[in-house]
C-alpha atoms as a printed R data frame, in Angstrom:
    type eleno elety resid chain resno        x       y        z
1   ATOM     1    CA   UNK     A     1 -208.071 182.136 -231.410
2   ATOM     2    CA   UNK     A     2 -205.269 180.932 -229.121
3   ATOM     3    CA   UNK     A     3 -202.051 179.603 -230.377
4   ATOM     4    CA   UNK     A     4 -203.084 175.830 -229.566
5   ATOM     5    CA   UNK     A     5 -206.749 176.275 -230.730
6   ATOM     6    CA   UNK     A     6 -208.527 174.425 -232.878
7   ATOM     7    CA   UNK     A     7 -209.052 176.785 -235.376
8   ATOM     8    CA   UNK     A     8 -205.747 177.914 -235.681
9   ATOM     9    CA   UNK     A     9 -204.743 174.000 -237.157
10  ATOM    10    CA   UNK     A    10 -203.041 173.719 -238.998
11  ATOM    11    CA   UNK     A    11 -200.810 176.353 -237.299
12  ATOM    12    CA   UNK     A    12 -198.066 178.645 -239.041
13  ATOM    13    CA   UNK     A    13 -194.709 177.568 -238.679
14  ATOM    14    CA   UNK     A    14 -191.264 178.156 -239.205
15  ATOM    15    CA   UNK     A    15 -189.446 176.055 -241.372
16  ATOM    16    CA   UNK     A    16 -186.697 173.291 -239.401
17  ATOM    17    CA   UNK     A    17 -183.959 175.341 -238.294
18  ATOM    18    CA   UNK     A    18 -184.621 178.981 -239.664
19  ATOM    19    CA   UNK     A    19 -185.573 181.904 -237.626
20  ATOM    20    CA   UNK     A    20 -183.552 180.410 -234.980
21  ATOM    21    CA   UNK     A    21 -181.435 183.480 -234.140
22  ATOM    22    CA   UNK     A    22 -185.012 186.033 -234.501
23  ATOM    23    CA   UNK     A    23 -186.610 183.513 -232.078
24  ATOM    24    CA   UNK     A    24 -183.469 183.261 -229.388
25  ATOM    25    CA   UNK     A    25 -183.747 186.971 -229.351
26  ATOM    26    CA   UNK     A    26 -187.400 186.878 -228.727
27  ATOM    27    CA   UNK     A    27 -187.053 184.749 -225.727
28  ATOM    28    CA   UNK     A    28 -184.601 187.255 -224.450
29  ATOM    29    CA   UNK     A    29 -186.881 189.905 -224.697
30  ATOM    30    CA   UNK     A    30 -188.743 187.445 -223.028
31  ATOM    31    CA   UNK     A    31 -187.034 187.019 -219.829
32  ATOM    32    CA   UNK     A    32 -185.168 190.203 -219.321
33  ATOM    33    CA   UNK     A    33 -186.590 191.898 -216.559
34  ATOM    34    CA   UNK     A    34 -185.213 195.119 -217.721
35  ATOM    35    CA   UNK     A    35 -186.817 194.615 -221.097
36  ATOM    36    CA   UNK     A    36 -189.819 197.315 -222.044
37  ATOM    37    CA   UNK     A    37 -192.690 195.844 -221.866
38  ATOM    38    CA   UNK     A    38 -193.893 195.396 -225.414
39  ATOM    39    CA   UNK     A    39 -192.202 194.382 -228.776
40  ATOM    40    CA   UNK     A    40 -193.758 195.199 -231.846
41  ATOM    41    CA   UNK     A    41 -193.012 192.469 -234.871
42  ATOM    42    CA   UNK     A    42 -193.890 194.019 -238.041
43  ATOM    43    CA   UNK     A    43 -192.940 193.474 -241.471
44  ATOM    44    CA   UNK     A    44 -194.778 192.588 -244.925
45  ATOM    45    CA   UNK     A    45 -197.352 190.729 -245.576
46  ATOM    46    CA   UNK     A    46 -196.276 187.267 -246.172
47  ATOM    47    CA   UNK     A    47 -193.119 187.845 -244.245
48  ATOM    48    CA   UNK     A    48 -193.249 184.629 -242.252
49  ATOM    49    CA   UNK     A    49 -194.736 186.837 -238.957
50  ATOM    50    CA   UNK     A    50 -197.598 184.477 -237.947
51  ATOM    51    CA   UNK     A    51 -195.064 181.648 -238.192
52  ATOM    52    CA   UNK     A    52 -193.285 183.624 -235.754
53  ATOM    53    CA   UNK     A    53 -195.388 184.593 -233.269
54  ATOM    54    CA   UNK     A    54 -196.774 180.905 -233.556
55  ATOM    55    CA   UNK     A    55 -193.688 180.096 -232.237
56  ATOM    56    CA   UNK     A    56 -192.814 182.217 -229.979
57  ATOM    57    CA   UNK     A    57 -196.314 181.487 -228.081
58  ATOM    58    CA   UNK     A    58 -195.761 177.918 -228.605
59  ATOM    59    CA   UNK     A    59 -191.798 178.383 -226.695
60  ATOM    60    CA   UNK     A    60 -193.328 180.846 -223.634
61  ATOM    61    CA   UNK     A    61 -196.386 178.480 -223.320
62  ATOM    62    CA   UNK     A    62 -193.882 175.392 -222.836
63  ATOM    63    CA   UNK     A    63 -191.920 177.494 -219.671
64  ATOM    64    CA   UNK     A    64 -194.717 178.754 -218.393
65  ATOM    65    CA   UNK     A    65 -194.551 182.721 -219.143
66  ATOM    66    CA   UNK     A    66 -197.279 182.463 -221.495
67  ATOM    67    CA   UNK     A    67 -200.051 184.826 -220.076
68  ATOM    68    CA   UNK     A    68 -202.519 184.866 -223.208
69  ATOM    69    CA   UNK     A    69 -202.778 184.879 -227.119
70  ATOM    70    CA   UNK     A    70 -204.781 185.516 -230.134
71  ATOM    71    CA   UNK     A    71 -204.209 185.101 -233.882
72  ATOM    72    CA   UNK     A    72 -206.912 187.164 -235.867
73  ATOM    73    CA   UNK     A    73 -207.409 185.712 -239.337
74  ATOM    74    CA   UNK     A    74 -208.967 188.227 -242.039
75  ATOM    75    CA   UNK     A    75 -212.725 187.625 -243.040
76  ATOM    76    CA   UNK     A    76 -213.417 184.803 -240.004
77  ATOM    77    CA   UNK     A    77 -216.342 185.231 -238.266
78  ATOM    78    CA   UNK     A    78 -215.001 185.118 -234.610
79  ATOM    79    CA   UNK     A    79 -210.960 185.472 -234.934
80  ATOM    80    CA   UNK     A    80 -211.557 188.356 -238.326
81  ATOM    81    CA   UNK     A    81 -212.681 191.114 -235.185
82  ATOM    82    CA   UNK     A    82 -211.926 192.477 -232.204
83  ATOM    83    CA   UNK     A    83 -215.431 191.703 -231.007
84  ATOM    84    CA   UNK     A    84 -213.807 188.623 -228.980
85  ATOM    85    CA   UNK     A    85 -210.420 189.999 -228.155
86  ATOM    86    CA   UNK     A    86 -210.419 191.647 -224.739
87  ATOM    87    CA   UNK     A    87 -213.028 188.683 -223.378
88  ATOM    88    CA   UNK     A    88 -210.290 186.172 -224.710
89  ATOM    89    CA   UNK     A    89 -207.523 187.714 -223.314
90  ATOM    90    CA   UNK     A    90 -208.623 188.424 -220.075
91  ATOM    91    CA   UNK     A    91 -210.132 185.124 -219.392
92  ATOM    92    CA   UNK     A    92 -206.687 183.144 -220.700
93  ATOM    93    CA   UNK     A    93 -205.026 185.504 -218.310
94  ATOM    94    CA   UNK     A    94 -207.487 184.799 -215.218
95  ATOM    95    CA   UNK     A    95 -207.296 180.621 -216.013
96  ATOM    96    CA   UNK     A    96 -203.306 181.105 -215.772
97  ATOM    97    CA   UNK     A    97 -203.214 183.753 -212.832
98  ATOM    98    CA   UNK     A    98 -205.160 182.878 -209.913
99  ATOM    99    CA   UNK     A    99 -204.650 186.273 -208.753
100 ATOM   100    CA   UNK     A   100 -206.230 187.892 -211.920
101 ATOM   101    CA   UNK     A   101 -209.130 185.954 -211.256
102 ATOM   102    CA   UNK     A   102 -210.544 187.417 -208.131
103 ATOM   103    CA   UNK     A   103 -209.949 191.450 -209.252
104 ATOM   104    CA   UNK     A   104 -211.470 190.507 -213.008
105 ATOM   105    CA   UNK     A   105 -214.484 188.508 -211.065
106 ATOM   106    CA   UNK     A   106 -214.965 191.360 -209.011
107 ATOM   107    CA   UNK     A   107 -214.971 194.127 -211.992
108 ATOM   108    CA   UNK     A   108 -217.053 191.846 -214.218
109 ATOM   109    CA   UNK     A   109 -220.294 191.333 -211.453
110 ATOM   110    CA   UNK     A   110 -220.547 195.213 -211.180
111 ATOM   111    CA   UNK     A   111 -220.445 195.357 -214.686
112 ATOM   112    CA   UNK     A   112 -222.590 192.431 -216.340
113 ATOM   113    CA   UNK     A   113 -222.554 194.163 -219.913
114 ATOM   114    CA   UNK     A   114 -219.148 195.018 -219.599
115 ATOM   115    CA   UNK     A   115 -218.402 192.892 -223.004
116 ATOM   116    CA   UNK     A   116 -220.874 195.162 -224.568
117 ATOM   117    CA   UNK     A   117 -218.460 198.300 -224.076
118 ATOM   118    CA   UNK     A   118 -216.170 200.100 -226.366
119 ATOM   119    CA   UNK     A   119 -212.665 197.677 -226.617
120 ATOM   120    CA   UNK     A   120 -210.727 200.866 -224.875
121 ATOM   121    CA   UNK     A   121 -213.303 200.695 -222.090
122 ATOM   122    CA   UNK     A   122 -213.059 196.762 -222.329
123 ATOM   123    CA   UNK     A   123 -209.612 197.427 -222.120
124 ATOM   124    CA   UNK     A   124 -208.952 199.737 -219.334
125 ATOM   125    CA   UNK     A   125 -211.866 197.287 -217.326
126 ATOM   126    CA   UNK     A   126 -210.935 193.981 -217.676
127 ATOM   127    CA   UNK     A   127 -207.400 194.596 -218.283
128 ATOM   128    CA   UNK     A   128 -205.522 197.388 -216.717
129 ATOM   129    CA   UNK     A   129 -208.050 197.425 -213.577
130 ATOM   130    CA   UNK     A   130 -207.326 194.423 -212.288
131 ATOM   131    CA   UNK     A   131 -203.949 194.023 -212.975
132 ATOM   132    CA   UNK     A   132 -204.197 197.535 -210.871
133 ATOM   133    CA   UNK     A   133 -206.331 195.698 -208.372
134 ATOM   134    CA   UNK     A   134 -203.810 192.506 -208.171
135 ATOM   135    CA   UNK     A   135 -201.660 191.688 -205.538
136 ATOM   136    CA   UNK     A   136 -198.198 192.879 -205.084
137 ATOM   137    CA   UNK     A   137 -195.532 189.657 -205.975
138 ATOM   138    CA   UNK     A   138 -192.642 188.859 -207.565
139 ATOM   139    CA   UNK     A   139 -193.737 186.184 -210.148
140 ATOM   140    CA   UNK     A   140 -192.901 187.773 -213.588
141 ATOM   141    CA   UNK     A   141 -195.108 189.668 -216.347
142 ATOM   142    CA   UNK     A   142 -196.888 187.307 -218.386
143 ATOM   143    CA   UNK     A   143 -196.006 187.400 -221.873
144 ATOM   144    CA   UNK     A   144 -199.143 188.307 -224.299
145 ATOM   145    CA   UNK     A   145 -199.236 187.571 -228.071
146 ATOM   146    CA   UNK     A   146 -201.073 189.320 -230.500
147 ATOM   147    CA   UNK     A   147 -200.862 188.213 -234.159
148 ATOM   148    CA   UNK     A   148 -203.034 189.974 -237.026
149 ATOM   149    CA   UNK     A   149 -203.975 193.462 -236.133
């Protein structure tokens, strides 16, 4: 589910005031050009990392570097597999990037049962194709949270 759906109400939070410092260095991450391109949260179970990433979405969504989400949540028909996952993604990322849209339009109608693929083919398709196929600009890498694998 997305990190403003329905289904994720009512949504993990952090509690007033804590994680501030965690979350500050997040947006960092965030914004740093020089960054690499993907941060790995882990920790236990029950370690308040939902809450985070929550957050985190919630904060990039509100400046507008929030490319896509998803929260899996164990044992739920649609958000407890990764049958949705790629489709999700890819389609957040095409409403938000009007040059995604064309490329992932384009990949899609030569492949109608594209959806019905392998998630690494799903992958490589929907995702790494057309941001292959995109444009050339300057506007910033959109951020893209995953929560639950």
């Amino acid at each position: 589910a997305l990190h403003n759906s329905g289904e994720s109400f009512p949504e993990p939070a952090c509690h007033p005031g804590t994680r501030t410092n965690f979350l500050s260095d997040l947006m960092k991450w965030a914004t740093d050009p020089n960054a690499k391109p993907v941060l790995w949260l882990c920790g236990t179970a029950g370690a308040g990392k939902s809450a985070i990433a929550q957050e985190f979405a919630s904060k990039c969504s509100t400046q507008g570097r929030l490319g896509a989400s998803f929260f899996f949540r164990r044992g739920h028909a649609k958000r407890g597999t990764w049958d949705g996952l790629i489709n999700t993604i890819a389609y957040q990322l095409a409403i938000g990037i009007p040059e995604f849209a064309l490329p992932l339009q384009q990949i899609i109608d030569s492949n109608r049962l594209i959806a019905n693929r392998s998630i690494s083919l799903q992958f490589q398709d929907m995702l790494l194709k057309t941001f292959q196929h995109m444009p050339r600009t300057s506007f910033p890498l959109p951020i893209v949270v995953l929560d639950g694998l």
